[in-house]
Amino acid sequence: MSLTQTGKPVALRGLVKSYGGAAPALAGIDLDIEAGSFCTLLGASGSGKTTLLKTIAGFETPDRGEIRIGSRDIAPVPVARRNIGMVFQNYALFPHLTVARNVAFGLEMRKLKRAEIARRVEAALALVSLDGFGGRSPRELSGGQQQRVALARALVIEPDILLMDEPLGALDKNLRQAIQVQLRDLHRRIGATIVYVTHDQEEALFLSDRIALMDKGLIVQVGTPQELYFRPANRFVATFLGECNLLPAPSGRGEIGLRPEKTLVGGKAAAADIRLDGTLVSAVFTGTGYRIAATVSGRPVTALVANDDPAAMLAPGSALPIGYMIGHAMALGD
Amino acid sequence: MAIPEPPPARPSPAAVPAVAGVPAFAGIPAVAGMPVRPARRLGGWLGLLPMAVLLTAAFAVPVVSLLRLGFGDGGLSFEHFRRIAEVPLYRSILATTLTISALTTLLCVVLSYPVAYLMATVGPRLRAVLVVVVLLPFWTSSLVRTTAWIVILQGNGILNKLLMGVGLTSEPVAFVYNLSGVLIGMTHVLMPFVVLPLYAALRALDLSTVQAAEGLGAGPATVFVRVVLPLTAPGAVAGATIVFMNAIGFYITPALMGGPAQTMISQVIADNVNRELNWGFAAALSTMLLGATLVIFMLFQRAFGLERLFSGAGTARSGEPFRLTSRGRSAGGVLTVVFGLLVAVFLIAPILVVFPMSLGSSPFLSFPPYDYSLRWYVNFFETSKWFNALIRSLQVAGLTVAGAVVLGTAAAIGLGRIPARWRTAIETLFVLPMIVPVIILAVGLYYLFAPTGLVGTIWGLAIGHTVLAAPYVFVTVRASLKSFDPSLELAALGLGASWATMARRILVPTILPGILAGAVFAFITSFDDVVLALFLTNIRTRTLPKLMYEGVAHEIDPTIIAAAGLIILVTILLMLVNLLVTRRRA
Ligand SMILES: Nc1ncnc2c1ncn2[C@@H]1O[C@H](COP(=O)(O)OP(=O)(O)OP(=O)(O)O)[C@@H](O)[C@H]1O
Ligand SMILES: [Mg+2]
């Protein structure tokens, strides 16, 4: 199948959506997603990720704001004509239809010829490595297989954009990782615009071209995984994505963020730009090294050190110098 | 029927609530993986014994001896059956019975979809109102509903006055005493059997499957045909089967609301017993009716399992239940809602009409009344025939509740203690009185009791009612026993309690809600029954429904409406009791 489609860009402007509760589920979302890119919405539970996805798909109507796909405002376009593929968190396979009929559904709606439908269904199932499963009922599939059917069903209609709501949420860790790899390869091959929801940050870092971090119905920061990790806009982003030590800024105003792998302890701290007095709380063996927990004037600090680091051998309660290079300190906006 | 709201129901075959979410009551071993000890097993059989004796003596024996008459005295003769097959009149009655039942079933299904859709897609407050709108008529005596419909539909009835008042028609339209009357009455009585499982099926429908279909390009009509319909069809078919099975045995509604052309098989059975005194022929017709009913019952059990009879739609739900999203309704959705509201009005109309009407003061029925008074209620209590009938109804209902609760509870407890392989069979036999058309039991008991002098006493009637009511107690207690952890019993015995102490202090308190719900059903079964009362009581021992029936068949006067109002009040009261009981159980 020639699934090499180039997706369309998505532009969201001032989206507001309230379910009538005190705080709106979407409190004014602005977001640009490039054509063919993989954009992940990341955020805590209840931050509005699903709502945003459903609003883009057209299942919910926004109170205010604009959704443009390509150059077209899609507000007046009914769901059935939007040509958006959606993979639901619980897959939402039609339980009364076989796998093949599930995948064929969207093509039947587009009134394609029967032979064409059969050809495309077969190709789509092959794409997700489910050749030969067409005759089965969704009930007879494992979770990962169902997930791939849902993906094939969404892809086969060659959507302008593909929306996925925590599609791997129900799977175990090994299967998740296997499918993550497949998903990334697939995205490279088909080049569709993908908007992906997860609250697993490793998954977000692994898959995404860009990550949009959401909190309380707002997008806090958008950028590449590296940008979000190394240049967090504020304390929320810094602590949400990966681990982060918060230390008083050397200037005395505000705080800086410091990643544990950039945090120097013991002898190494002596050569650091900034040196602080700390106390060792514990050193836990993690296999690849030790994870040092310490305090610096009451603040918890975590550092990752190699297996042969002498700091790991100290007794808890011992004094432990802590330090970092100025270039590694991340300025936090507020 | 298992619907998300507390599921009260009125006593008819499919009407006993199951503990929500509890699957099959058939064949679940009470003590999983634990062998049934011999003493326990003996106790189990002892518990089953009283109900088995009653059902043998007052159900199996009368029904079988009646059916036996259909095959001639002495040898085996098929004369009566040949006559049914050959005489065009009887062939046409069979055809009428099937046609009316099929039309009723079709109407029930078609009208139920909009209501179920409406219930599933409105806000919680309106939904609660709609649940009451569906359940209240469900609980109300079908005689009361039929009476109300006649008042609404007859020549100088409310509907005709309304139509002529606004100038839509210039003379009365014949709505009743013809096919439309029978269909309106039967559909109204039977529709809740489809609405409730259908509503449960709609709520069990995962919203995201509907959205997935839309996202793939399906419009509202296509979504309905290709996704909603196939996924809710099992619920609708289950309900429709129950409706059809009930409809072919209907007696009261066609007798009161139909004309000669709508004579159904039950009426012919009654007629042959009462007027022609042709017992053999009545028996042959009963055999056919019973055969048809049992075949449908078996098909139902095959397709859906016995438990479905008591628990509505069984599909487990994953994801968000089907509801209305902020996108609003499509044009078709709006149309469906309007239609659903009309059907809701249809469901509640007879009950809404009875009350104000019973409060009028003129000797002629008028709606709305010119002025309000309690005159006809006073008349009801001051006229000895009405007051005595009420007292007699209460006596019979009291006896029935006592008998049914004791027998049904003992049997339900006993069933969990016998070897698992016997359970499904016994359970099926014990619920048969809920399935067999009442007319057959009535005629059978009449035949059996007449020589013994039990006909015309409240005892004979109470025995008959207990046969009908004990299965309801049996089923509700079975359902509540599922939440009784058998290790509690072992723990109590292990702590030194005797079995009686354990039962009193541990077992009965746990299953009390089930017993109470069963008692409510037993009361209603007895208090509303007309058919058994028609055959088993006489002018001195007639019950309230029988007296009402005689009045309605003759002419409806305001006291009858007052009696109907009283019955509705009692019904509402019982519905509240049941609601409280189910609330506490949940
Ligand atoms: N149908 C609804 N009715 C009312 N409130 C809703 C509804 N759906 C979501 N909300 C509310 O909107 C807010 C955002 O919900 P949303 O489902 O978008 O969160 P989410 O980021 O997807 O969370 P999760 O990671 O748990 O899936 C929450 O506060 C939620 O309670
Ligand atoms: Mg979500």
Tab-separated table of C-alpha atoms in Angstrom, chain B residues 134-359:
chain	number	residue	atom	x	y	z
B	134	VAL	CA	-41.140	3.819	32.579
B	135	LEU	CA	-41.239	1.991	35.895
B	136	LEU	CA	-44.434	3.373	37.376
B	137	PRO	CA	-46.716	1.904	34.703
B	138	PHE	CA	-44.568	-1.244	34.812
B	139	TRP	CA	-45.462	-1.633	38.472
B	140	THR	CA	-49.078	-0.629	38.164
B	141	SER	CA	-51.709	-3.330	37.801
B	142	SER	CA	-52.454	-4.001	34.164
B	143	LEU	CA	-56.157	-3.898	34.998
B	144	VAL	CA	-55.781	-0.330	36.246
B	145	ARG	CA	-53.886	0.626	33.119
B	146	THR	CA	-56.427	-1.034	30.868
B	147	THR	CA	-59.220	0.767	32.684
B	148	ALA	CA	-57.479	4.090	32.253
B	149	TRP	CA	-56.932	3.453	28.561
B	150	ILE	CA	-60.596	2.720	28.034
B	151	VAL	CA	-61.467	5.976	29.755
B	152	ILE	CA	-59.037	7.823	27.504
B	153	LEU	CA	-59.916	6.085	24.252
B	154	GLN	CA	-63.616	5.328	24.337
B	155	GLY	CA	-66.161	7.091	22.121
B	156	ASN	CA	-66.852	9.929	24.544
B	157	GLY	CA	-63.422	9.562	26.087
B	158	ILE	CA	-60.711	12.113	26.737
B	159	LEU	CA	-58.871	11.692	23.451
B	160	ASN	CA	-61.967	11.972	21.300
B	161	LYS	CA	-63.133	15.051	23.187
B	162	LEU	CA	-59.718	16.568	22.677
B	163	LEU	CA	-59.649	15.765	18.965
B	164	MET	CA	-63.147	17.118	18.410
B	165	GLY	CA	-62.431	20.091	20.635
B	166	VAL	CA	-59.559	21.260	18.460
B	167	GLY	CA	-61.557	20.407	15.362
B	168	LEU	CA	-59.335	17.620	14.036
B	169	THR	CA	-62.293	15.273	13.768
B	170	SER	CA	-66.001	15.976	13.702
B	171	GLU	CA	-67.150	12.693	15.194
B	172	PRO	CA	-65.642	10.198	17.649
B	173	VAL	CA	-62.941	7.905	16.307
B	174	ALA	CA	-63.202	4.255	17.381
B	175	PHE	CA	-59.910	3.709	19.206
B	176	VAL	CA	-61.050	0.954	21.494
B	177	TYR	CA	-62.962	-2.346	21.210
B	178	ASN	CA	-61.024	-3.032	18.010
B	179	LEU	CA	-57.494	-3.865	16.898
B	180	SER	CA	-56.068	-0.479	17.817
B	181	GLY	CA	-57.477	-0.805	21.344
B	182	VAL	CA	-55.849	-4.199	21.886
B	183	LEU	CA	-52.537	-3.045	20.458
B	184	ILE	CA	-52.464	0.146	22.520
B	185	GLY	CA	-53.325	-1.733	25.708
B	186	MET	CA	-50.942	-4.648	25.196
B	187	THR	CA	-48.079	-2.473	24.008
B	188	HIS	CA	-48.474	-0.278	27.042
B	189	VAL	CA	-48.499	-3.232	29.408
B	190	LEU	CA	-45.541	-5.022	27.803
B	191	MET	CA	-43.282	-2.225	26.548
B	192	PRO	CA	-41.161	-1.897	29.721
B	193	PHE	CA	-39.836	-5.403	29.037
B	194	VAL	CA	-38.076	-3.987	25.990
B	195	VAL	CA	-37.304	-0.461	27.201
B	196	LEU	CA	-35.367	-1.598	30.248
B	197	PRO	CA	-32.979	-4.110	28.620
B	198	LEU	CA	-32.585	-1.773	25.669
B	199	TYR	CA	-31.674	1.132	27.908
B	200	ALA	CA	-29.175	-1.103	29.707
B	201	ALA	CA	-27.739	-2.163	26.339
B	202	LEU	CA	-27.400	1.447	25.222
B	203	ARG	CA	-25.635	2.395	28.424
B	204	ALA	CA	-23.353	-0.596	27.982
B	205	LEU	CA	-22.474	0.697	24.526
B	206	ASP	CA	-19.016	2.231	24.586
B	207	LEU	CA	-19.177	5.861	23.487
B	208	SER	CA	-15.815	5.518	21.789
B	209	THR	CA	-17.034	2.804	19.387
B	210	VAL	CA	-19.670	5.242	18.197
B	211	GLN	CA	-17.086	7.994	17.898
B	212	ALA	CA	-14.699	5.644	16.105
B	213	ALA	CA	-17.365	4.958	13.494
B	214	GLU	CA	-17.990	8.672	13.042
B	215	GLY	CA	-14.296	9.379	12.767
B	216	LEU	CA	-14.066	6.771	10.029
B	217	GLY	CA	-16.684	8.647	8.026
B	218	ALA	CA	-20.052	7.259	9.108
B	219	GLY	CA	-22.989	9.684	9.345
B	220	PRO	CA	-25.612	9.434	12.120
B	221	ALA	CA	-27.884	7.056	10.209
B	222	THR	CA	-24.995	4.777	9.273
B	223	VAL	CA	-23.712	4.788	12.848
B	224	PHE	CA	-27.159	3.692	14.018
B	225	VAL	CA	-27.565	0.941	11.446
B	226	ARG	CA	-24.028	-0.397	11.477
B	227	VAL	CA	-22.936	0.055	15.090
B	228	VAL	CA	-25.745	0.909	17.525
B	229	LEU	CA	-28.325	-1.490	16.118
B	230	PRO	CA	-26.109	-4.606	15.991
B	231	LEU	CA	-24.681	-3.923	19.439
B	232	THR	CA	-28.042	-3.342	21.110
B	233	ALA	CA	-29.934	-5.995	19.156
B	234	PRO	CA	-29.374	-8.763	21.720
B	235	GLY	CA	-31.023	-6.618	24.411
B	236	ALA	CA	-33.921	-5.779	22.109
B	237	VAL	CA	-34.350	-9.377	20.968
B	238	ALA	CA	-34.290	-10.647	24.543
B	239	GLY	CA	-36.976	-8.123	25.479
B	240	ALA	CA	-38.990	-8.875	22.354
B	241	THR	CA	-38.947	-12.603	23.120
B	242	ILE	CA	-40.315	-11.971	26.587
B	243	VAL	CA	-42.993	-9.701	25.142
B	244	PHE	CA	-44.069	-12.263	22.556
B	245	MET	CA	-44.081	-15.086	25.087
B	246	ASN	CA	-46.314	-13.040	27.382
B	247	ALA	CA	-48.503	-11.690	24.628
B	248	ILE	CA	-49.737	-15.017	23.271
B	249	GLY	CA	-51.219	-15.834	26.685
B	250	PHE	CA	-52.877	-12.431	27.258
B	251	TYR	CA	-56.405	-12.482	28.537
B	252	ILE	CA	-57.565	-9.352	30.372
B	253	THR	CA	-56.458	-6.659	27.936
B	254	PRO	CA	-57.873	-8.198	24.722
B	255	ALA	CA	-61.055	-9.137	26.581
B	256	LEU	CA	-61.602	-5.575	27.750
B	257	MET	CA	-60.130	-3.512	24.926
B	258	GLY	CA	-60.724	-5.645	21.839
B	259	GLY	CA	-63.754	-6.488	19.780
B	260	PRO	CA	-64.968	-9.921	18.638
B	261	ALA	CA	-62.403	-9.916	15.817
B	262	GLN	CA	-59.566	-9.662	18.345
B	263	THR	CA	-60.503	-12.767	20.328
B	264	MET	CA	-57.310	-14.451	21.463
B	265	ILE	CA	-56.664	-18.028	22.484
B	266	SER	CA	-56.874	-17.396	26.251
B	267	GLN	CA	-60.361	-15.954	25.864
B	268	VAL	CA	-61.473	-19.027	23.948
B	269	ILE	CA	-60.065	-21.250	26.695
B	270	ALA	CA	-61.968	-19.297	29.344
B	271	ASP	CA	-65.096	-19.316	27.220
B	272	ASN	CA	-65.007	-23.083	26.747
B	273	VAL	CA	-64.712	-23.581	30.488
B	274	ASN	CA	-67.266	-20.986	31.562
B	275	ARG	CA	-69.922	-21.130	28.888
B	276	GLU	CA	-69.515	-24.182	26.680
B	277	LEU	CA	-68.384	-26.378	29.573
B	278	ASN	CA	-66.212	-28.095	26.997
B	279	TRP	CA	-63.244	-28.938	29.185
B	280	GLY	CA	-61.603	-31.186	26.659
B	281	PHE	CA	-61.490	-28.517	24.034
B	282	ALA	CA	-60.241	-25.896	26.501
B	283	ALA	CA	-57.532	-28.365	27.510
B	284	ALA	CA	-56.483	-28.937	23.909
B	285	LEU	CA	-56.182	-25.187	23.353
B	286	SER	CA	-54.229	-24.881	26.613
B	287	THR	CA	-51.863	-27.589	25.434
B	288	MET	CA	-51.154	-25.633	22.279
B	289	LEU	CA	-50.672	-22.358	24.158
B	290	LEU	CA	-48.427	-23.962	26.727
B	291	GLY	CA	-46.440	-25.756	24.039
B	292	ALA	CA	-45.834	-22.508	22.183
B	293	THR	CA	-44.870	-20.694	25.380
B	294	LEU	CA	-42.434	-23.403	26.426
B	295	VAL	CA	-40.819	-23.523	22.988
B	296	ILE	CA	-40.222	-19.766	23.130
B	297	PHE	CA	-38.948	-20.091	26.683
B	298	MET	CA	-36.504	-22.803	25.659
B	299	LEU	CA	-35.284	-20.779	22.694
B	300	PHE	CA	-34.793	-17.842	25.013
B	301	GLN	CA	-32.873	-19.921	27.509
B	302	ARG	CA	-30.695	-21.306	24.714
B	303	ALA	CA	-29.960	-17.901	23.279
B	304	PHE	CA	-29.593	-15.775	26.379
B	305	GLY	CA	-29.492	-18.095	29.382
B	306	LEU	CA	-31.987	-18.185	32.202
B	307	GLU	CA	-30.319	-15.389	34.120
B	308	ARG	CA	-31.020	-12.945	31.302
B	309	LEU	CA	-34.680	-13.290	32.167
B	310	PHE	CA	-33.932	-11.553	35.429
B	311	SER	CA	-31.056	-9.255	34.701
B	312	GLY	CA	-31.482	-7.334	31.461
B	313	ALA	CA	-28.469	-6.768	29.251
B	314	GLY	CA	-25.422	-8.573	30.457
B	315	THR	CA	-22.587	-7.079	28.415
B	316	ALA	CA	-19.730	-5.819	30.492
B	317	ARG	CA	-18.816	-2.246	29.821
B	318	SER	CA	-15.421	-0.885	29.067
B	319	GLY	CA	-14.877	2.796	28.590
B	320	GLU	CA	-17.379	5.603	28.762
B	321	PRO	CA	-21.086	4.803	28.436
B	322	PHE	CA	-22.976	6.117	25.451
B	323	ARG	CA	-24.182	9.677	26.091
B	324	LEU	CA	-24.675	13.024	24.413
B	325	THR	CA	-21.495	15.042	23.897
B	326	SER	CA	-21.125	18.820	23.667
B	327	ARG	CA	-21.501	18.511	19.912
B	328	GLY	CA	-25.239	18.237	20.404
B	329	ARG	CA	-27.740	16.207	18.425
B	330	SER	CA	-28.030	15.611	14.711
B	331	ALA	CA	-31.336	16.345	13.013
B	332	GLY	CA	-32.204	12.663	13.320
B	333	GLY	CA	-31.313	12.795	16.997
B	334	VAL	CA	-33.681	15.712	17.581
B	335	LEU	CA	-36.443	13.853	15.778
B	336	THR	CA	-35.789	10.761	17.888
B	337	VAL	CA	-35.942	12.828	21.060
B	338	VAL	CA	-39.293	14.310	20.075
B	339	PHE	CA	-40.589	10.852	19.305
B	340	GLY	CA	-39.153	9.515	22.560
B	341	LEU	CA	-40.932	12.226	24.531
B	342	LEU	CA	-44.210	11.338	22.834
B	343	VAL	CA	-43.733	7.695	23.782
B	344	ALA	CA	-42.939	8.742	27.349
B	345	VAL	CA	-46.235	10.651	27.425
B	346	PHE	CA	-47.946	7.516	26.086
B	347	LEU	CA	-46.421	5.497	28.925
B	348	ILE	CA	-47.437	7.798	31.746
B	349	ALA	CA	-50.729	9.143	30.367
B	350	PRO	CA	-53.087	6.541	31.862
B	351	ILE	CA	-51.630	7.054	35.317
B	352	LEU	CA	-51.725	10.821	35.032
B	353	VAL	CA	-55.340	10.691	33.958
B	354	VAL	CA	-56.656	8.429	36.702
B	355	PHE	CA	-55.823	10.654	39.648
B	356	PRO	CA	-57.509	13.926	38.800
B	357	MET	CA	-60.405	12.001	37.411
B	358	SER	CA	-60.939	10.050	40.615
B	359	LEU	CA	-61.115	13.349	42.477
